[in-house]
CSV table of C-alpha atoms and ligand atoms in Angstrom, one decimal:
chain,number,residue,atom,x,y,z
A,730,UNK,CA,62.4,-87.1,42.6
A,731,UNK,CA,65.9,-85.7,43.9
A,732,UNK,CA,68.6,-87.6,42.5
A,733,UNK,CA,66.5,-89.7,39.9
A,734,UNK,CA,66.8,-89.2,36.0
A,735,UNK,CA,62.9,-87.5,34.8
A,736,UNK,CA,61.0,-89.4,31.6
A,737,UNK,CA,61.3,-88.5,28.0
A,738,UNK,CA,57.9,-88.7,26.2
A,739,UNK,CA,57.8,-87.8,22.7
A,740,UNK,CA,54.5,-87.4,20.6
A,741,UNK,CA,54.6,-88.5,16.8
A,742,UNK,CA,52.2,-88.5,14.0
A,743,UNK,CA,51.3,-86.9,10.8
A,744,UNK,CA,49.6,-83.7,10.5
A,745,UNK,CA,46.1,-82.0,11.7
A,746,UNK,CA,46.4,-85.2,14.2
A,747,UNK,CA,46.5,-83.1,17.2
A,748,UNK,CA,49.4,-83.9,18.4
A,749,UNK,CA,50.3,-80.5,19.2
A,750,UNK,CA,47.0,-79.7,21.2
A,751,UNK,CA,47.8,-83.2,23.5
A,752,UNK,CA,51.3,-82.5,24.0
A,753,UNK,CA,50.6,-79.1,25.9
A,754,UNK,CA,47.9,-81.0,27.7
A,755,UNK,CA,49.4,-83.7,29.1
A,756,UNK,CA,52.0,-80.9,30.2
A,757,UNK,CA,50.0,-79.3,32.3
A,758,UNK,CA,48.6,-82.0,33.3
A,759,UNK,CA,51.3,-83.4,34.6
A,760,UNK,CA,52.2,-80.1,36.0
A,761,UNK,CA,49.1,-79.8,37.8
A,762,UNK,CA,50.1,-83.1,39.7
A,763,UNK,CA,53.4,-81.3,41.0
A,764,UNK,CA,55.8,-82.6,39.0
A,765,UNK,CA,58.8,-81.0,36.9
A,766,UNK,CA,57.6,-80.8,33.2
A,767,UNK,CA,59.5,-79.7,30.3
A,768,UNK,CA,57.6,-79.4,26.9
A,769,UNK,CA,59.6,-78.8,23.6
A,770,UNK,CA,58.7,-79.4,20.1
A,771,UNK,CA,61.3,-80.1,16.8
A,772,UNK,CA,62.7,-79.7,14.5
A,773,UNK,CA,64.0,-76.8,17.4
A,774,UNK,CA,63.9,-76.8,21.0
A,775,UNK,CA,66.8,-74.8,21.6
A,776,UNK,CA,68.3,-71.6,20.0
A,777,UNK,CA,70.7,-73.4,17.2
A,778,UNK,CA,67.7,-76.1,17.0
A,779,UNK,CA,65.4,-73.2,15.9
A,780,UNK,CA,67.4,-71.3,13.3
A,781,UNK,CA,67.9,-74.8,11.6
A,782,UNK,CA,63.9,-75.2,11.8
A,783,UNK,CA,63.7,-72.0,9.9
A,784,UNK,CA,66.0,-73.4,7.3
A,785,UNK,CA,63.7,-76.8,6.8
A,786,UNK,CA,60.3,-75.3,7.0
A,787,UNK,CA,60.8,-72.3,4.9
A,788,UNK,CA,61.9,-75.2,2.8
A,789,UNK,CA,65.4,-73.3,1.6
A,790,UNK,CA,67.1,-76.5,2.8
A,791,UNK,CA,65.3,-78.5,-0.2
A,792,UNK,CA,67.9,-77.8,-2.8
A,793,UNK,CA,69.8,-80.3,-0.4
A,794,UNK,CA,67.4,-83.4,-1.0
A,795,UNK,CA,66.1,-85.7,1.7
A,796,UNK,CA,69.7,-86.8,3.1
A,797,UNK,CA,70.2,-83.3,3.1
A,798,UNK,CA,67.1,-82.8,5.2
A,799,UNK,CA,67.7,-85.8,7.5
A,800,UNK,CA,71.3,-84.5,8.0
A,801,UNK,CA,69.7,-81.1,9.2
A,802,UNK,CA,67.4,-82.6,11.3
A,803,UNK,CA,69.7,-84.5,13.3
A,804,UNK,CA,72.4,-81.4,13.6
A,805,UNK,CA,69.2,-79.5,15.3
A,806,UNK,CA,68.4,-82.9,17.0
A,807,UNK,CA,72.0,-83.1,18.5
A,808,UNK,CA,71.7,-79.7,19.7
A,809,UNK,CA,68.2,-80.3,21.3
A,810,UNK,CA,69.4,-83.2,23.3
A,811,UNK,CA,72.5,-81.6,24.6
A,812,UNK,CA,71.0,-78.2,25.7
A,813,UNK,CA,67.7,-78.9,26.8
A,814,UNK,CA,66.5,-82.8,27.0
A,815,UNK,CA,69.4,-84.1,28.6
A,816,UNK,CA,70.3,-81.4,31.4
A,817,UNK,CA,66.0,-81.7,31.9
A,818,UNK,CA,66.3,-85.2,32.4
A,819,UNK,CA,69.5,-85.1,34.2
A,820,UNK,CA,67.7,-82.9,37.3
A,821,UNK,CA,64.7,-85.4,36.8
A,822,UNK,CA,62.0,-83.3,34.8
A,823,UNK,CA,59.4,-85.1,32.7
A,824,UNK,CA,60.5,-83.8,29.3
A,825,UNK,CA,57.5,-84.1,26.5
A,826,UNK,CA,58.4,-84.1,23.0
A,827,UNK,CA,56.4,-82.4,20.2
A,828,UNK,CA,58.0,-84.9,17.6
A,829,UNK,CA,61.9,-86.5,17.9
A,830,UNK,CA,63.6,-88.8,16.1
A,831,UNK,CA,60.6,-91.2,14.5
A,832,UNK,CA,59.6,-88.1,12.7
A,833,UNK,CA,63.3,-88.8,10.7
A,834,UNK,CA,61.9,-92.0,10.6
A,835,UNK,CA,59.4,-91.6,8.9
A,836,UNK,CA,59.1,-88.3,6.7
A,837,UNK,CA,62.5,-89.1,5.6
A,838,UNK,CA,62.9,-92.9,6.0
A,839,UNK,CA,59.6,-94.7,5.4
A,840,UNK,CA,58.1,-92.2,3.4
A,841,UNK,CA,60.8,-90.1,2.3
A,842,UNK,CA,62.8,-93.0,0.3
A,843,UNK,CA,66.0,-92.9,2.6
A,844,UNK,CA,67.0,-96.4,4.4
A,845,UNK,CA,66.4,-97.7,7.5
A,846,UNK,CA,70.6,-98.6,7.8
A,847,UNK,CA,71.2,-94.5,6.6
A,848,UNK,CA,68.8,-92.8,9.1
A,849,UNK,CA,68.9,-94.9,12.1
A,850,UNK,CA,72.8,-94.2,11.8
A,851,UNK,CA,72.2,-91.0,11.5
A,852,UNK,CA,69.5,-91.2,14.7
A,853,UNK,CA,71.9,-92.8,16.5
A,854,UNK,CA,75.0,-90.3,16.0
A,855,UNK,CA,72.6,-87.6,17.0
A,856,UNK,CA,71.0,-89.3,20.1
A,857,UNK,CA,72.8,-91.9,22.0
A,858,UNK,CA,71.6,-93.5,24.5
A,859,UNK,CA,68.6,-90.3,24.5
A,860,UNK,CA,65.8,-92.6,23.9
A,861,UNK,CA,62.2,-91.9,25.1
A,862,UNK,CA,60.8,-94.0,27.5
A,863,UNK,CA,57.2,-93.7,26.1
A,864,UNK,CA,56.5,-92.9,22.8
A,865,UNK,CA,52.6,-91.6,21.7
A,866,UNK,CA,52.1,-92.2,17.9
A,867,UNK,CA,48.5,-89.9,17.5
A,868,UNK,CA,46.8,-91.4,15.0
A,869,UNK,CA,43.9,-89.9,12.0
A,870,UNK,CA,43.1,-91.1,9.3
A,871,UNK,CA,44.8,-88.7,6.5
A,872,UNK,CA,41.6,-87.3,5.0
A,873,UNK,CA,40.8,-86.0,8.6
A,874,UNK,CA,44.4,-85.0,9.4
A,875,UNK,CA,44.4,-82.8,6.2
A,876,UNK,CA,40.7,-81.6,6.8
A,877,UNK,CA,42.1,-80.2,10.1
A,878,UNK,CA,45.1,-78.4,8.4
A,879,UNK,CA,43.5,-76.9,6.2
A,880,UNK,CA,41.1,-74.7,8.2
A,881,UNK,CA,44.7,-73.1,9.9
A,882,UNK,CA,45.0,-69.9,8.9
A,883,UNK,CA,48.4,-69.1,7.5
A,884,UNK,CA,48.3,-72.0,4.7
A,885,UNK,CA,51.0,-74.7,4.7
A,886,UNK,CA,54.5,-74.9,5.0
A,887,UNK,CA,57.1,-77.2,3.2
A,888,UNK,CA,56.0,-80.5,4.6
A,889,UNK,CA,51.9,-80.1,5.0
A,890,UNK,CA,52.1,-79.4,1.2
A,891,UNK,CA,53.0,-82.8,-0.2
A,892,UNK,CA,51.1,-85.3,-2.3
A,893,UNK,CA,47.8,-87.3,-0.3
A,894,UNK,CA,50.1,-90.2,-1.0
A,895,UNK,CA,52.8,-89.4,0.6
A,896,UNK,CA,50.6,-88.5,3.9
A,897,UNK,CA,49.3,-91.9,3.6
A,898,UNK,CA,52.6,-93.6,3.4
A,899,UNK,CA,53.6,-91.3,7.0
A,900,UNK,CA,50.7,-92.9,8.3
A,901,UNK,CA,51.3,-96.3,7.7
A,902,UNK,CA,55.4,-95.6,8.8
A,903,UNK,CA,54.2,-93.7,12.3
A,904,UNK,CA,51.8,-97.1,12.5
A,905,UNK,CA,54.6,-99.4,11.7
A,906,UNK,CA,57.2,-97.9,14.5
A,907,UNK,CA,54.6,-99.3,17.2
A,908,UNK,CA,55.3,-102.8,15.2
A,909,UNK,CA,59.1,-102.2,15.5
A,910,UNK,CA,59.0,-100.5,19.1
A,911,UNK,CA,56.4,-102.1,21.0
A,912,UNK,CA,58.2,-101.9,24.5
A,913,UNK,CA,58.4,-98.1,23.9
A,914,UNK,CA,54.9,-96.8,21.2
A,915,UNK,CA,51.6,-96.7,21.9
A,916,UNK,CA,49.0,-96.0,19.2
A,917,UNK,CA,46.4,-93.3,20.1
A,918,UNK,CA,43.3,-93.1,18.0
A,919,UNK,CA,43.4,-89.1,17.6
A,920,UNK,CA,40.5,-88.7,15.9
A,921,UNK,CA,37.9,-89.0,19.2
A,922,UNK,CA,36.6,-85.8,20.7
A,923,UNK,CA,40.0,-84.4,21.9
A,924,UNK,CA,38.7,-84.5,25.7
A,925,UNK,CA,38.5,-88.5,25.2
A,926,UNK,CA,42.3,-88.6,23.7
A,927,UNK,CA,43.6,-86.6,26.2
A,928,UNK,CA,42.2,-88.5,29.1
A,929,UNK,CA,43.3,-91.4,27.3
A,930,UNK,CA,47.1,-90.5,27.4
A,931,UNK,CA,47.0,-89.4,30.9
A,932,UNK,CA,45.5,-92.2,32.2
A,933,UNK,CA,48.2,-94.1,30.3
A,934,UNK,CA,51.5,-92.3,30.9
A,935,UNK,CA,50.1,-92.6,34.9
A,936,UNK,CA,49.8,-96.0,34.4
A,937,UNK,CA,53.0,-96.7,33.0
A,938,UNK,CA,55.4,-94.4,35.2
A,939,UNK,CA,53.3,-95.6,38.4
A,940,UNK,CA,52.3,-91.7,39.2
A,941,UNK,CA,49.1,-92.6,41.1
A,942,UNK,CA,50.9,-92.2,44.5
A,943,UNK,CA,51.8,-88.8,43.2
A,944,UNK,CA,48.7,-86.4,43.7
A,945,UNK,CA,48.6,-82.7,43.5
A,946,UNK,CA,50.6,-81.5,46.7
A,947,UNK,CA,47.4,-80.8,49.4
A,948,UNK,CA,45.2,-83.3,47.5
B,1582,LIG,P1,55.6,-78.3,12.5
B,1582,LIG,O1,55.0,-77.0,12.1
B,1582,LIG,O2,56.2,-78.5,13.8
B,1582,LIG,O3,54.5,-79.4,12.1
B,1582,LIG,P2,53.5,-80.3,13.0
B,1582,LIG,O4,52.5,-79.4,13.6
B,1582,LIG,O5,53.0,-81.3,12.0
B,1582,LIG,O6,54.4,-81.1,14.0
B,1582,LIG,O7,56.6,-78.7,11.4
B,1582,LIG,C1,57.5,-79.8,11.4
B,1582,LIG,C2,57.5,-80.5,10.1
B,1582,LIG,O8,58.8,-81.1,9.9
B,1582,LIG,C3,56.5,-81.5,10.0
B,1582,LIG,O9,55.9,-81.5,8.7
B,1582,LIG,C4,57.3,-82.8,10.0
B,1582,LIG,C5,58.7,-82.4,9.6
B,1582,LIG,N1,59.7,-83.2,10.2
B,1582,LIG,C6,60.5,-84.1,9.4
B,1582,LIG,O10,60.3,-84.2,8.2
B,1582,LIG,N2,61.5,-84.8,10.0
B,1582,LIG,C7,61.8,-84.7,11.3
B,1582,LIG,O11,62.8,-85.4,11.8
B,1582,LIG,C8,61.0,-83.8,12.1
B,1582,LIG,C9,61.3,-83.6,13.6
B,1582,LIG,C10,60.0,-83.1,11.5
C-alpha cells in the first residue's frame, strides 16, 4: 500500500457495549491479514491527549460545564490527529479508533444539552478534513450496557456514573448519527455472543475496503 493514504475506522457507543473488546479485535485481525494497523482510543491517544483524559475522567474538568468539557475534548482531539492519526494514515496504516468525534456528539451534544451548530464547529476546528471512512456504532440496550459495567472492578468514573436517562438518550444519539451519516456508520447489534459481533465487523470492514485479495502473506 506504498504511497496510498491507510483507513480511519472509529468505534462508538455507550458503555459496557463492548466496544473496547472489538476494537482490539478487529486490530489484530487485521494485523493477522498483514496489514499496517494502528489502534488508539480517546479522549488520549497521544501524550498531551492523555494528560487532558486524566483531567475529564477524574472529572476535575466538571467545574468547567459541558462547553467546557467539549472544549477539552477537542484540544486532546486536535492533538490526537496531528501526532498520531494523521502521520498513521499519511504512511497508509489502518488506524482504528476507540471513540472520536461522535462521542462529542453525543455525550455532549445530543445528550449533553450542547447544539449541533456549537459542537460540530467545534468538531470541525479540531479535525478537518480527518474524517473516518467507516464508522461502527456498537449497540446494547442500556440495561445490558450498565449490567456489564458494573461487574468491572474499579467502580465508575465520571461519565459511567450518570442518570439511566441520560444513558438512554446516548443511545438514541449514537443511533441517530447512522441516520445523519449513513455513507460513513454502521449499526452493530453488540449484544450477540461477542464471537458473532466480531466476525460481524470483520466480515464488514473486508467488504467495504475490498481486502479479500489481501490474505495473510503465505496463505
Ligand atoms: P473510557 O474509560 O475510555 O470509556 P469507554 O470504555 O466507555 O470508552 O472513558 C471515556 C469517557 O469519556 C466515556 O464515558 C465517554 C466520554 N467521552 C465524552 O464524553 N466525549 C468525548 O468526546 C469522548 C471521546 C469521550
Amino acid at each position: 500500500m506504498a504511497g496510498t493514504r491507510g483507513r480511519f475506522i472509529t468505534f462508538e457507543g455507550g458503555e459496557g457495549t463492548g466496544k473496547s473488546t472489538q476494537s482490539k479485535r478487529l486490530a489484530t485481525a487485521l494485523g493477522a491479514r498483514g496489514l499496517d494497523v494502528v489502534l488508539t482510543r480517546e479522549p488520549g491517544g497521544s501524550p498531551a491527549a492523555e494528560a487532558i483524559r486524566g483531567l475529564l475522567l477524574s472529572g476535575r474538568a466538571r467545574p468547567l460545564g459541558v462547553l467546557g468539557e467539549a472544549y477539552l475534548f477537542a484540544a486532546a482531539r486536535i492533538d490526537h490527529v496531528a501526532e498520531l492519526i494523521e502521520p498513521s494514515l499519511g504512511r497508509g496504516a489502518f488506524v482504528i479508533s476507540d471513540r472520536f468525534a461522535d462521542s462529542t456528539r453525543v455525550y455532549q451534544g445530543a445528550a449533553g444539552g450542547l447544539s449541533v451548530d456549537v459542537v460540530d464547529g467545534l468538531i470541525d476546528a479540531a479535525i478537518g478534513a480527518t474524517v473516518p471512512d467507516l464508522t461502527i456504532v456498537v449497540d446494547v440496550p442500556v440495561e445490558v450496557g450498565l449490567a456489564r459495567v458494573g461487574h468491572r472492578a474499579a467502580g465508575t468514573d465520571r461519565f459511567e456514573s450518570d442518570a439511566v436517562a441520560v444513558h438512554e438518550a446516548r443511545r438514541r444519539g449514537f443511533l441517530a448519527l447512522a441516520d445523519r451519516f449513513p455513507e460513513r456508520c454502521v449499526v452493530v447489534d453488540g449484544s450477540r455472543d461477542k464471537d458473532v459481533v466480531s466476525a460481524d465487523i470483520l466480515a464488514l470492514v473486508v467488504r467495504r475496503f475490498g481486502l479479500d485479495g489481501e490474505r495473510v502473506r503465505g496463505d
